[in-house]
Structure formats: C-alpha cells, structure tokens
C-alpha cells in the first residue's frame, strides 16, 4: 500500500503520471499531495518512489503486505 508523507510531498504530481496502475489521483487543490484512490491496486513496482523528486527523502513509501514480504531460510 502506498503512503504519502504530506509534510515532504510538494504536490508536483509526478507519481500520478508514472503510476501504471492509477493508484494516485491528482489533488484538486494545487500544491497538495496526491490522493491515494486505489491502494489495493498497487503493483509494488516502486516507480512512484523512483521518479519522485523527494522520494529518497521519504515523500512516498510503499508498505508491503506481510504475506508478500520475502524471507530466506538457510538449509
């Protein structure tokens, strides 16, 4: 599930444009963070974080559901 940090986001809309599954919708108020309309449709690809100018600072985070988290066990 994608999560937008409202304090870090500048509302540029890059994540809205690059999201392949249309999880984000533009905010009607200019300069405000995007609306997360369909979080269950997220593909967890990370393109929103990669292309975001403030993604490396934590403007967007993707919270992966527990069953999808990878783990390895040495045998």
Tab-separated table of C-alpha atoms in Angstrom:
chain	number	residue	atom	x	y	z
A	1	UNK	CA	0.000	0.000	0.000
A	2	UNK	CA	1.480	3.381	-0.951
A	3	UNK	CA	1.674	6.067	1.701
A	4	UNK	CA	2.327	9.770	1.040
A	5	UNK	CA	4.051	11.905	3.672
A	6	UNK	CA	2.122	15.169	3.498
A	7	UNK	CA	4.966	17.127	5.087
A	8	UNK	CA	7.534	16.011	2.488
A	9	UNK	CA	5.336	15.980	-0.626
A	10	UNK	CA	5.351	19.179	-2.705
A	11	UNK	CA	2.367	18.142	-4.847
A	12	UNK	CA	4.242	18.015	-8.159
A	13	UNK	CA	2.088	15.149	-9.483
A	14	UNK	CA	4.938	13.055	-10.886
A	15	UNK	CA	3.687	9.974	-9.028
A	16	UNK	CA	0.230	10.447	-10.554
A	17	UNK	CA	1.747	10.461	-14.040
A	18	UNK	CA	4.117	7.493	-13.649
A	19	UNK	CA	1.884	5.098	-11.718
A	20	UNK	CA	0.969	2.293	-14.104
A	21	UNK	CA	-1.998	1.107	-12.057
A	22	UNK	CA	-3.555	4.552	-11.409
A	23	UNK	CA	-3.324	4.272	-7.626
A	24	UNK	CA	-2.857	8.031	-7.287
A	25	UNK	CA	-5.215	10.775	-8.367
A	26	UNK	CA	-4.332	14.454	-8.649
A	27	UNK	CA	-5.419	16.582	-5.729
A	28	UNK	CA	-7.940	19.281	-6.710
A	29	UNK	CA	-6.012	21.725	-4.513
A	30	UNK	CA	-2.835	22.804	-6.304
A	31	UNK	CA	0.367	22.061	-4.376
A	32	UNK	CA	-1.253	19.409	-2.169
A	33	UNK	CA	-0.235	15.720	-2.040
A	34	UNK	CA	-1.962	13.324	-4.433
A	35	UNK	CA	-4.963	11.337	-3.342
A	36	UNK	CA	-4.400	7.603	-2.897
A	37	UNK	CA	-7.592	6.353	-4.539
A	38	UNK	CA	-6.987	2.655	-5.102
A	39	UNK	CA	-4.231	1.398	-2.741
A	40	UNK	CA	-5.243	-2.221	-3.258
A	41	UNK	CA	-4.349	-1.896	-6.961
A	42	UNK	CA	-0.685	-1.102	-6.213
A	43	UNK	CA	1.783	-3.381	-8.025
A	44	UNK	CA	4.617	-2.523	-5.590
A	45	UNK	CA	6.848	-1.627	-8.545
A	46	UNK	CA	8.280	1.483	-6.866
A	47	UNK	CA	8.180	3.762	-9.904
A	48	UNK	CA	6.394	6.423	-7.840
A	49	UNK	CA	9.296	6.498	-5.382
A	50	UNK	CA	11.981	6.323	-8.070
A	51	UNK	CA	10.612	9.209	-10.147
A	52	UNK	CA	9.535	11.405	-7.226
A	53	UNK	CA	11.931	14.339	-6.744
A	54	UNK	CA	11.626	13.830	-2.980
A	55	UNK	CA	11.218	10.040	-2.993
A	56	UNK	CA	14.631	9.377	-1.495
A	57	UNK	CA	13.723	11.750	1.355
A	58	UNK	CA	10.618	9.770	2.280
A	59	UNK	CA	7.828	11.618	0.478
A	60	UNK	CA	6.343	8.284	-0.648
A	61	UNK	CA	6.665	4.899	0.996
A	62	UNK	CA	5.289	1.547	-0.047
A	63	UNK	CA	4.138	-0.681	2.770
A	64	UNK	CA	4.298	-4.245	1.509
A	65	UNK	CA	1.673	-6.621	2.930
A	66	UNK	CA	3.132	-9.215	5.275
A	67	UNK	CA	2.402	-12.279	3.064
A	68	UNK	CA	4.310	-10.630	0.184
A	69	UNK	CA	7.462	-9.913	2.176
A	70	UNK	CA	10.301	-12.126	1.116
A	71	UNK	CA	12.262	-14.190	3.543
A	72	UNK	CA	15.025	-16.693	3.145
A	73	UNK	CA	15.905	-19.662	5.240
A	74	UNK	CA	19.286	-21.284	5.095
A	75	UNK	CA	19.140	-25.049	4.809
